[in-house]
mmCIF file of C-alpha atoms in Angstrom:
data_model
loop_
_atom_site.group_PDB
_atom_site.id
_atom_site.type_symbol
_atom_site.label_atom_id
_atom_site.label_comp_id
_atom_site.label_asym_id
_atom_site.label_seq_id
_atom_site.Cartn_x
_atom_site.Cartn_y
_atom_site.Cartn_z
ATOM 1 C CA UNK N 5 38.353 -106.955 -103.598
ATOM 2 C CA UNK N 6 35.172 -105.739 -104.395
ATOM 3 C CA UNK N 7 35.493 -106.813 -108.146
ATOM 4 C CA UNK N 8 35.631 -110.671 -106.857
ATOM 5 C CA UNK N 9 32.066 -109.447 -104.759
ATOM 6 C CA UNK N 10 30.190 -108.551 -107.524
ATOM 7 C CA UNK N 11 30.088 -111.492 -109.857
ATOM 8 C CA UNK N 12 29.034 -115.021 -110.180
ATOM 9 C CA UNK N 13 31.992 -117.518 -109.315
ATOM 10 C CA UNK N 14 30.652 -121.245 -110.403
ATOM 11 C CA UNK N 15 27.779 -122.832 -111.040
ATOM 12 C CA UNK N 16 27.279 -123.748 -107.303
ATOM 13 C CA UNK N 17 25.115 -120.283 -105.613
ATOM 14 C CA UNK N 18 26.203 -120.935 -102.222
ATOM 15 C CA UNK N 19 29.475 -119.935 -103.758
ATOM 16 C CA UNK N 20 27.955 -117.100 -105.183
ATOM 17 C CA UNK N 21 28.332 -113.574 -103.554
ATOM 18 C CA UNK N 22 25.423 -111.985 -101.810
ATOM 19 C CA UNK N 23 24.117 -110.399 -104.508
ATOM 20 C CA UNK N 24 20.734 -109.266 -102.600
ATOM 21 C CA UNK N 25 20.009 -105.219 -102.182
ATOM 22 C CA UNK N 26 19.397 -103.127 -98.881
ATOM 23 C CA UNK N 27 15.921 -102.203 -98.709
ATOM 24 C CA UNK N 28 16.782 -98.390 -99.272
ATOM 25 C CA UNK N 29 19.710 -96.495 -101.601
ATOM 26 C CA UNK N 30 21.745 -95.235 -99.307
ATOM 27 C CA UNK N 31 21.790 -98.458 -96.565
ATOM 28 C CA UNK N 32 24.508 -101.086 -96.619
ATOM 29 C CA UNK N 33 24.726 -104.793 -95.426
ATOM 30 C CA UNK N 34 26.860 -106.224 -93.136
ATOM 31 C CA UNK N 35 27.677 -109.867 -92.280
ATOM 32 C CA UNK N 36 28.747 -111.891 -89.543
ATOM 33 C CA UNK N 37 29.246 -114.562 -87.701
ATOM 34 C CA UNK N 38 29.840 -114.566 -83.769
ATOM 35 C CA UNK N 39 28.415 -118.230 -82.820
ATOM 36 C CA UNK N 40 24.907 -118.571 -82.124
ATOM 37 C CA UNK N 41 22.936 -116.090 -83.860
ATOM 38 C CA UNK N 42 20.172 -114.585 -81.590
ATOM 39 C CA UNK N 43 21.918 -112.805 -78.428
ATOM 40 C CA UNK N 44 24.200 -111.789 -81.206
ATOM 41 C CA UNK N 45 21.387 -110.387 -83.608
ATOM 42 C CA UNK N 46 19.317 -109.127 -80.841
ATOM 43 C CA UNK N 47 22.919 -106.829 -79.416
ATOM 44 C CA UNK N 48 22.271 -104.999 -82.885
ATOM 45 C CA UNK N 49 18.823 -104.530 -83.343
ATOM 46 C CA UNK N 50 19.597 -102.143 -80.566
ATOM 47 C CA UNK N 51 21.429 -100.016 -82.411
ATOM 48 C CA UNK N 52 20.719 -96.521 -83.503
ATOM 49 C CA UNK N 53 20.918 -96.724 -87.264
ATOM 50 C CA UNK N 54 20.706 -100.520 -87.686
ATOM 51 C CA UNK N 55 17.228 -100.892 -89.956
ATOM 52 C CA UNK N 56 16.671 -104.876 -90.010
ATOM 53 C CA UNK N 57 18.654 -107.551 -89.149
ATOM 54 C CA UNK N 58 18.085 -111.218 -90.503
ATOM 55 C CA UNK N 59 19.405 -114.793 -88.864
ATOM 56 C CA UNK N 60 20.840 -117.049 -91.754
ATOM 57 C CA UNK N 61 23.545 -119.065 -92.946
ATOM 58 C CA UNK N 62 26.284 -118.208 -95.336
ATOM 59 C CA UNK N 63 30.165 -119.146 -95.937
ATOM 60 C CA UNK N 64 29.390 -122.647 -97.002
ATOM 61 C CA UNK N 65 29.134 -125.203 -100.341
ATOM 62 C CA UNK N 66 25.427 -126.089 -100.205
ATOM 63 C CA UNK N 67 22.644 -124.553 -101.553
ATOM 64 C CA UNK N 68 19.847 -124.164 -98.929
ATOM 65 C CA UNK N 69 23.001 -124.544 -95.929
ATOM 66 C CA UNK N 70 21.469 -125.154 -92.357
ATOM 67 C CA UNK N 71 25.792 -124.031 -91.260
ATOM 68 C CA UNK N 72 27.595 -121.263 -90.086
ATOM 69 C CA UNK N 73 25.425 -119.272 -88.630
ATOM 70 C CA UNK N 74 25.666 -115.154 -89.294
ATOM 71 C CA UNK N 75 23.476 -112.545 -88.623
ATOM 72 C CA UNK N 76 23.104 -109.964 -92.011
ATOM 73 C CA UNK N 77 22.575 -106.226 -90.739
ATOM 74 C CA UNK N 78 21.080 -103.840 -92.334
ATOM 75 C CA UNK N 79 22.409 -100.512 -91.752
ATOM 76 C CA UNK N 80 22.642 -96.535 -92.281
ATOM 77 C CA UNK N 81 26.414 -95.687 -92.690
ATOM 78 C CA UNK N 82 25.603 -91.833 -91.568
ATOM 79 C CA UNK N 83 24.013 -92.864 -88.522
ATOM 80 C CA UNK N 84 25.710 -96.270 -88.070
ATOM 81 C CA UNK N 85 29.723 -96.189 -89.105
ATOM 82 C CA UNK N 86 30.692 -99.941 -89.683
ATOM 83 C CA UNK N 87 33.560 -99.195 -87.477
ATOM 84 C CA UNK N 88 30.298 -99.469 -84.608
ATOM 85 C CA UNK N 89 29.127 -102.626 -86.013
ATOM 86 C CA UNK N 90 32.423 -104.363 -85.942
ATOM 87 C CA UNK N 91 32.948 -103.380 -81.804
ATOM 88 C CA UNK N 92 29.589 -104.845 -81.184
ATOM 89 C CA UNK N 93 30.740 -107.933 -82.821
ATOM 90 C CA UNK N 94 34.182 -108.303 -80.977
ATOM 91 C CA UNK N 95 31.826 -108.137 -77.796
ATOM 92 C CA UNK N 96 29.702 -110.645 -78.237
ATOM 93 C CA UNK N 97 32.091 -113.430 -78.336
ATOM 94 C CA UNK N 98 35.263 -115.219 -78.360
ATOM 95 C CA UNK N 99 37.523 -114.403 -81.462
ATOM 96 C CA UNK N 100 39.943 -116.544 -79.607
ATOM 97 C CA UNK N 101 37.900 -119.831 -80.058
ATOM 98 C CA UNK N 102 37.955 -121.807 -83.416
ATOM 99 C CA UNK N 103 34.534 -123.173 -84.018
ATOM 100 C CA UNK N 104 33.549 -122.654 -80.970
ATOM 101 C CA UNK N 105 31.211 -120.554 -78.760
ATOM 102 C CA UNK N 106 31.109 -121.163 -75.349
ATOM 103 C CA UNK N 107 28.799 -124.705 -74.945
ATOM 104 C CA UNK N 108 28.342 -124.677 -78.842
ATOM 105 C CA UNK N 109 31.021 -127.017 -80.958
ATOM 106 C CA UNK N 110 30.950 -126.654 -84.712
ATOM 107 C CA UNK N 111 32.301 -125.366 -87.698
ATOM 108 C CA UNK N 112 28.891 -123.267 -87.982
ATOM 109 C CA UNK N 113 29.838 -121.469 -84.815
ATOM 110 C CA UNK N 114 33.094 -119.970 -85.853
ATOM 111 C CA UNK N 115 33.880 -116.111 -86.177
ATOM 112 C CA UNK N 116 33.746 -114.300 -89.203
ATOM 113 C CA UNK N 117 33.562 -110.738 -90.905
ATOM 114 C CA UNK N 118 32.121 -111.225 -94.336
ATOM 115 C CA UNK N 119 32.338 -108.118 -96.493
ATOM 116 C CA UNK N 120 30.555 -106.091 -99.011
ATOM 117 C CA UNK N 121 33.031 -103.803 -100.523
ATOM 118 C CA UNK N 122 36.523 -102.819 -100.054
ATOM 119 C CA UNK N 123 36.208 -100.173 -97.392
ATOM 120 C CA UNK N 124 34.640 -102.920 -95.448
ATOM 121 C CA UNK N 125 37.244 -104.990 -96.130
ATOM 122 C CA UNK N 126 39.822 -102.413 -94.469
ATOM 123 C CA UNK N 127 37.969 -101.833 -91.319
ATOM 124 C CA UNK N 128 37.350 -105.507 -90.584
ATOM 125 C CA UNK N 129 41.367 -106.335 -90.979
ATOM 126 C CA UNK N 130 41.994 -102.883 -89.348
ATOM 127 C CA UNK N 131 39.686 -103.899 -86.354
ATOM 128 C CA UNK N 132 41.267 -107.397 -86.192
ATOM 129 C CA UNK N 133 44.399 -105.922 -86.202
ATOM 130 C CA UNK N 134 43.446 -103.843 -83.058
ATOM 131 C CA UNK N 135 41.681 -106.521 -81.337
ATOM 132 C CA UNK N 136 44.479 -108.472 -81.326
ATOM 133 C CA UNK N 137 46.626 -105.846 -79.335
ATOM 134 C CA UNK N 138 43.952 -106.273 -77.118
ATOM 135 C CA UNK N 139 44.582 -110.119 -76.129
ATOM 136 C CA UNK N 140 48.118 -110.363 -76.562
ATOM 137 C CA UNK N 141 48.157 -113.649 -75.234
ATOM 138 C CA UNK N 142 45.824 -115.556 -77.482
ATOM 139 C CA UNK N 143 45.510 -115.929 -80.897
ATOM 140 C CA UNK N 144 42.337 -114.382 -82.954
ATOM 141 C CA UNK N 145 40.596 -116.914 -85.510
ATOM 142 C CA UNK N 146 38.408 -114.509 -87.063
ATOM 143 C CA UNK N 147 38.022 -115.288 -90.677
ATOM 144 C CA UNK N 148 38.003 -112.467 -92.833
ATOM 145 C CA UNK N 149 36.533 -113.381 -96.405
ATOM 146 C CA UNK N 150 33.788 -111.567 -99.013
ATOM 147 C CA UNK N 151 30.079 -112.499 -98.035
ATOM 148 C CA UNK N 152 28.529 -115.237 -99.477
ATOM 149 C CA UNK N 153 24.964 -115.666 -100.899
ATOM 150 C CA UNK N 154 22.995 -115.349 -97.704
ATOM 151 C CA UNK N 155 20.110 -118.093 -96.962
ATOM 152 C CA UNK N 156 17.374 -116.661 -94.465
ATOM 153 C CA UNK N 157 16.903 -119.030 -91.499
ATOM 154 C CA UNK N 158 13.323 -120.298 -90.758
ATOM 155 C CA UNK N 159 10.757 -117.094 -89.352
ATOM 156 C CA UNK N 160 10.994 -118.713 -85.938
ATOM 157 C CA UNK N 161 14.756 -118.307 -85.544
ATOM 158 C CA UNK N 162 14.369 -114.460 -87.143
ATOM 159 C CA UNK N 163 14.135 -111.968 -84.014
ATOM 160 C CA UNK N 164 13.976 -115.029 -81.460
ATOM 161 C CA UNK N 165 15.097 -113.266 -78.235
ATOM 162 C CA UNK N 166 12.332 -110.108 -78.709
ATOM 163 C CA UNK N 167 10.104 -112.745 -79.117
ATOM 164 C CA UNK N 168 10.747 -114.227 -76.154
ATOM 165 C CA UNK N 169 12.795 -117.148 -76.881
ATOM 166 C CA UNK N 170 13.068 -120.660 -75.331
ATOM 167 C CA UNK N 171 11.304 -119.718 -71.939
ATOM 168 C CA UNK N 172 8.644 -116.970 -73.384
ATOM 169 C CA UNK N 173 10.628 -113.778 -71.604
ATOM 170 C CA UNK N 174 10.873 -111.548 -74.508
ATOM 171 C CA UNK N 175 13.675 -109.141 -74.489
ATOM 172 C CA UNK N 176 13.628 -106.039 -75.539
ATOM 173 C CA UNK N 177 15.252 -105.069 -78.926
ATOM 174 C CA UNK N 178 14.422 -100.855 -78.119
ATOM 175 C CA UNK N 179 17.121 -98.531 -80.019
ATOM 176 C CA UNK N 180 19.685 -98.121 -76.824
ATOM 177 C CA UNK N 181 18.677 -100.757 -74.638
ATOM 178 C CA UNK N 182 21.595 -102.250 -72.374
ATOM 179 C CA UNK N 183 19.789 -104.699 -71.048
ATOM 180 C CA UNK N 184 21.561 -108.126 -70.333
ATOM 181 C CA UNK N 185 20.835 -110.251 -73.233
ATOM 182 C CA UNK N 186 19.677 -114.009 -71.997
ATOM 183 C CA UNK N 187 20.543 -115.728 -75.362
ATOM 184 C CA UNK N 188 18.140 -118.370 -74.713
ATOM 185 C CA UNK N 189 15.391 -116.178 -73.477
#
């Protein structure tokens, strides 16, 4: 898996893998997708070990996307397993619900674990796997596929809820905070 990662795949770079570096050796990336990005980004900014986060768009076939929205993490695997990252994500949303998120309708909304390497790979289908032992009853849509060439979303959509959102309450993003995330503000 992590062969097909690492190198170019047409001449189209939203096709391309996410070839961009962590900020630090010894930090990883992580990508996904759980519907609309900001309660979702601002749920891991909280994190012990999570070092940046960035709102963007990925997983599509045009350069410069405005689509599926995904939140990249930066992260220390010694302080932060993946494994952490990937519960997070299963409680931020509905894996259940293709394309959708609650009021929000779209392909761009849909659920998605995009990798970096091959252990990543394992954990996401491993916690997939367990998830859906969780929900018997309904069917998981979670797409599973190698990240994509990332696009940064606009600085006003990047850390929207600390901020203070649509209504000016900024939340707090603190390492530990449980605070109730209002993903509009």
């Amino acid at each position: 898996m992590a062969e097909e990662i690492n190198k170019r795949t047409s001449d189209n770079p939203a096709l391309d893998p996410d070839l961009d570096a962590p900020d630090q050796p010894g930090l990883e990336f992580a990508q996904l997708g759980a519907g609309c990005f900001w309660g979702v980004e601002l749920a891991f900014l909280r994190i012990e070990g999570v070092t940046k986060t960035e709102v963007g768009y990925s997983q599509g076939h045009v350069p410069d996307p405005d689509y599926k929205l995904v939140v990249r993490i930066q992260f220390n695997p010694s302080v932060c397993p993946y494994t952490k990252l990937l519960s997070v994500f299963w409680s931020r949303h509905d894996p259940t619900t293709l394309n959708r998120q609650g009021g929000d309708v779209g392909t761009q909304y849909r659920s998605g674990i995009y990798y970096y390497n091959d252990t990543q790979a394992r954990l996401a289908v491993e916690s997939k796997e367990a998830k859906q032992s969780e929900v018997k009853d309904k069917q998981i849509v979670t797409e599973i596929l190698p990240a994509k060439r990332f696009y940064r979303a606009e600085e006003d959509h990047q850390q929207y809820l600390e901020k203070g959102g649509l209504f000016g309450m900024k939340q707090s993003a603190d390492k530990g905070c449980n605070h109730p995330i209002r993903c509009y503000g």
